[in-house]
Amino acid sequence: MRNNFAETLYKEAKENDKICVVVADISPAGSMQKFRSEYPERFINCGVAEQSMIGIAAGLALKGFKPFCYTIATFSLYRPFEMVRVDLCYQNLPVTIIGMGAGAIYSTLGGTHQSIEDISIASSIPNMQVLAPCDPSEMKEATKWCATKNTGPVYMRLGKVGEPIFTENSEEKFEFGKPRYIIKGDHTAIISYGISIKIANEVFEELKKRGQNNSLISCHTIKPLDKKKMREILESHEKTIVIEEHVPHGGLSSRIKEISHDFKIKKEIKCFTLRDEFIHFYGNHDQFLDVHGLSASKILDQI
């Protein structure tokens, strides 16, 4: 996913000389290295100065550029939070913040490198839009949208490497702001976003073996969330399962429950998230999720 982002941005930058990249202590590789080599005047490495990264991006945006801020998620959003809120969102500037390795991908490095509440934090800021593509293909579409159509601040949750593609034969195309059917059924709506789609797909495949005709849905845009389409999804299925690599409060689960309540939808909703605690466990990513109860086998045990 990280490589698809870099390659897509590099291609867009060849067509648009207003696209620039501001990073914080990340060594560029692949297409990001090509970007730096070919367009050095549009590539700035601020070092370990994330607040400066956001401030510089704001200044560039005010001068007509379209900046992308790129570093590990905890350092792209948490450390410079005041600058994100005031410099970008208060002024509604077209800056895309890339949270690389988001969620618990950096499981072995502990809580300082885990952005397990980033969706909630980013979504709470006025004017901020929040994206979390589910695979490299969807990441390509989201990056193109940010580069060509976006007019305000965006936080985009990015995986790392090796993610499989789930959307190649999707029922629906990528459209900013709208949940997307990957596979459409009528029994249970299984909704996820970001790399958690892998767990959602495992649950989907197991329930398919049991004879269920279910839907698999990528909610790649968490804010703004299309309430009308989400209402249609909730009402047209017997029940809904939400799977997200995020704390229970303020994420997609909370939004879907809110929509269900507002429209008085009397259907079962089961949400599977990370636990509301910092767990001092330092295994690999899958092991970390399993400790939180966020694995296909543990989800299936509860449904």
XYZ file of C-alpha atoms in Angstrom:
303
model
C 0.000 0.000 0.000
C 2.819 2.393 0.863
C 4.457 1.745 -2.511
C 1.197 2.295 -4.406
C 0.747 5.619 -2.646
C 4.260 6.758 -3.581
C 3.971 5.614 -7.197
C 0.560 7.242 -7.681
C 1.682 10.508 -6.118
C 4.834 10.531 -8.255
C 2.762 10.111 -11.443
C 0.360 12.866 -10.417
C 3.281 15.165 -9.566
C 4.641 14.733 -13.100
C 1.373 16.212 -14.384
C 0.911 18.872 -11.690
C 3.846 21.000 -10.563
C 1.862 22.237 -7.542
C 2.074 18.864 -5.790
C 4.816 18.758 -3.175
C 5.885 16.404 -0.394
C 6.891 17.415 3.123
C 8.249 14.578 5.269
C 9.513 14.219 8.827
C 12.563 12.005 9.228
C 11.456 9.363 6.706
C 14.049 7.990 4.301
C 12.403 8.004 0.858
C 12.468 4.793 -1.165
C 11.074 3.644 -4.493
C 8.900 6.239 -6.202
C 9.295 8.636 -3.272
C 13.031 8.581 -3.958
C 12.314 9.291 -7.644
C 10.138 12.224 -6.569
C 12.936 13.665 -4.429
C 15.549 13.162 -7.159
C 13.517 14.603 -10.023
C 11.712 17.382 -8.131
C 14.049 18.406 -5.292
C 12.469 21.868 -5.091
C 9.146 20.192 -4.204
C 10.489 17.745 -1.607
C 11.263 18.911 1.925
C 12.537 16.692 4.748
C 12.006 18.511 8.030
C 13.771 15.887 10.140
C 12.345 15.215 13.592
C 10.224 18.374 13.479
C 6.665 17.313 12.777
C 5.189 20.632 13.929
C 7.344 22.372 11.339
C 6.238 19.848 8.715
C 2.605 20.892 9.184
C 3.403 24.602 9.375
C 5.491 24.478 6.194
C 2.723 22.567 4.411
C 0.209 25.223 5.479
C 2.427 27.964 4.070
C 2.841 26.099 0.797
C -0.928 25.610 0.539
C -1.497 29.340 1.067
C 0.840 29.934 -1.885
C -1.195 27.678 -4.150
C 0.603 24.362 -3.719
C -0.991 21.018 -2.881
C 1.210 19.510 -0.137
C 1.290 15.924 1.123
C 2.709 15.450 4.633
C 4.197 11.995 5.047
C 5.514 10.146 8.089
C 4.531 7.471 10.626
C 0.921 8.013 11.722
C 1.553 8.809 15.382
C 3.996 11.526 14.390
C 1.964 12.938 11.503
C -1.162 13.544 13.624
C -0.495 13.362 17.365
C 2.747 15.268 17.825
C 1.730 18.264 15.660
C -1.952 18.180 16.652
C -2.234 21.917 17.420
C -0.743 22.805 14.043
C -3.038 20.350 12.265
C -6.039 21.913 14.000
C -5.095 25.587 13.689
C -2.799 25.844 10.650
C -4.675 23.402 8.423
C -8.240 22.830 9.567
C -9.003 26.310 10.922
C -7.913 27.744 7.562
C -9.425 24.823 5.600
C -6.283 24.274 3.525
C -5.860 21.520 0.893
C -3.159 19.548 2.701
C -3.187 15.747 2.848
C -1.686 14.196 5.973
C -0.543 10.633 5.382
C -0.523 8.459 8.505
C 1.803 5.657 7.413
C 1.780 2.361 9.322
C -1.433 3.369 11.073
C -3.409 1.421 13.636
C -1.275 -1.207 15.373
C 1.012 -2.088 12.462
C 4.049 -1.057 14.519
C 2.984 -3.527 17.197
C 6.526 -4.397 18.287
C 7.400 -0.759 19.045
C 4.732 -0.230 21.689
C 2.088 2.415 22.265
C 4.281 5.331 21.177
C 4.123 4.059 17.590
C 0.519 2.810 17.556
C -2.201 5.131 16.255
C -5.149 3.209 17.647
C -7.352 6.303 18.144
C -6.392 8.334 15.063
C -9.756 8.057 13.297
C -11.542 9.494 16.311
C -9.052 12.324 16.759
C -8.929 13.319 13.100
C -12.709 13.045 12.646
C -13.364 15.351 15.588
C -11.616 18.335 13.961
C -13.904 20.631 11.939
C -13.161 20.627 8.183
C -10.986 17.494 8.395
C -11.830 14.685 5.979
C -10.761 11.142 6.878
C -9.841 8.376 4.440
C -8.719 4.784 5.087
C -8.375 2.794 1.829
C -8.605 -0.974 2.250
C -6.020 -2.187 -0.260
C -3.328 -0.958 -2.708
C -5.878 -0.498 -5.507
C -8.196 1.616 -3.366
C -5.194 3.544 -2.067
C -4.347 4.458 -5.664
C -7.845 5.840 -6.239
C -7.851 7.733 -2.931
C -4.430 9.255 -3.652
C -5.568 10.409 -7.108
C -8.624 12.006 -5.508
C -6.474 13.840 -2.959
C -4.119 15.039 -5.712
C -6.746 16.163 -8.221
C -10.079 16.889 -6.520
C -9.509 17.633 -2.848
C -9.970 21.225 -1.666
C -9.545 20.866 2.114
C -7.533 19.086 4.817
C -7.408 15.279 4.701
C -6.065 12.648 7.054
C -5.419 9.416 5.163
C -4.681 6.207 7.036
C -2.069 4.131 5.230
C -0.958 0.542 5.704
C 2.621 -0.491 5.119
C 3.622 -3.304 2.758
C 2.334 -6.619 1.482
C -1.416 -5.969 1.677
C -3.477 -8.113 -0.752
C -5.956 -6.619 -3.213
C -9.635 -7.150 -2.432
C -11.330 -4.624 -4.729
C -10.222 -5.793 -8.175
C -13.682 -7.157 -9.038
C -15.758 -4.983 -6.729
C -19.471 -4.488 -7.220
C -18.930 -0.721 -7.068
C -16.187 1.697 -8.028
C -14.350 3.928 -5.568
C -16.214 7.160 -4.893
C -15.091 9.568 -2.206
C -17.573 9.804 0.648
C -19.530 6.631 -0.158
C -19.239 3.132 1.373
C -18.432 0.637 -1.362
C -19.786 -2.842 -1.919
C -16.949 -5.233 -2.684
C -19.418 -8.125 -2.708
C -23.162 -7.630 -2.394
C -25.527 -9.964 -0.544
C -28.595 -9.583 1.632
C -28.064 -11.410 4.933
C -25.255 -9.717 6.896
C -23.404 -6.520 6.006
C -19.743 -6.948 6.999
C -18.248 -3.450 7.055
C -14.631 -2.487 7.544
C -11.945 -0.076 6.318
C -8.199 0.045 5.933
C -6.214 -3.149 6.290
C -8.841 -4.581 8.663
C -10.628 -5.635 5.469
C -8.381 -8.712 5.577
C -10.055 -9.885 8.802
C -13.471 -8.906 7.455
C -12.843 -10.977 4.332
C -11.838 -14.008 6.424
C -15.089 -13.710 8.371
C -17.002 -13.274 5.101
C -15.457 -16.413 3.562
C -16.180 -18.553 6.616
C -19.810 -17.421 6.794
C -20.117 -18.064 3.059
C -19.125 -21.687 3.705
C -22.001 -21.833 6.179
C -24.427 -20.823 3.439
C -24.834 -17.117 4.166
C -25.245 -14.647 1.294
C -23.481 -11.692 2.869
C -22.095 -8.326 1.780
C -18.476 -7.229 2.176
C -18.210 -3.439 2.295
C -15.256 -1.045 2.354
C -16.093 2.165 4.197
C -12.948 3.896 2.921
C -14.302 7.371 3.746
C -15.068 7.707 7.443
C -15.640 11.464 7.234
C -17.753 12.639 5.525
C -19.824 9.481 5.816
C -22.755 9.129 3.446
C -25.636 8.707 5.904
C -28.168 7.939 3.178
C -26.193 5.031 1.767
C -25.262 3.741 5.207
C -28.933 3.811 6.165
C -29.752 1.790 3.033
C -27.064 -0.752 3.948
C -28.348 -1.129 7.501
C -31.976 -1.425 6.455
C -31.400 -3.888 3.602
C -29.529 -6.506 5.663
C -30.731 -8.695 8.495
C -27.783 -7.604 10.636
C -24.510 -5.705 10.455
C -20.968 -6.539 11.602
C -18.402 -3.738 11.910
C -14.703 -4.603 12.164
C -12.102 -1.911 12.784
C -8.561 -1.668 14.097
C -9.394 1.234 16.369
C -10.528 1.863 19.934
C -14.296 1.529 20.568
C -15.042 5.242 20.874
C -15.203 7.722 18.020
C -14.510 5.364 15.141
C -16.708 3.842 12.464
C -18.566 1.680 14.986
C -19.716 4.765 16.865
C -20.844 6.476 13.668
C -22.831 3.482 12.450
C -24.562 3.083 15.812
C -25.403 6.796 15.720
C -26.914 6.500 12.233
C -28.895 3.420 13.300
C -30.259 5.303 16.310
C -31.070 8.484 14.375
C -33.065 6.589 11.749
C -34.635 4.207 14.308
C -33.330 1.105 12.522
C -34.261 -1.984 14.530
C -31.558 -4.332 13.239
C -28.760 -6.114 15.100
C -25.324 -4.464 14.979
C -22.198 -6.189 16.305
C -18.974 -4.168 16.515
C -15.490 -5.619 16.874
C -12.741 -3.164 17.769
C -9.543 -2.928 19.747
C -9.997 -2.861 23.489
C -10.126 0.491 25.276
C -6.697 0.112 26.836
C -2.999 0.121 26.132
C -1.935 -3.510 26.121
C 1.762 -4.022 26.794
C 2.234 -6.830 24.314
C 5.042 -6.764 21.752
C 4.348 -9.609 19.314
C 3.753 -9.231 15.604
C 0.740 -7.430 14.179
C -1.570 -10.463 13.963
C -0.618 -11.579 17.461
C -1.275 -8.103 18.816
C -4.725 -7.992 17.226
C -5.540 -11.438 18.569
C -4.716 -10.292 22.117
C -7.239 -7.493 21.565
C -9.790 -10.056 20.381
C -9.638 -8.759 16.819
C -9.104 -11.928 14.789
C -11.403 -13.815 12.445
C -11.567 -16.840 14.749
C -12.495 -14.801 17.824
C -15.054 -12.775 15.890
C -16.644 -15.940 14.519
C -16.836 -17.363 18.046
C -19.036 -14.421 19.027
C -21.390 -14.429 16.042
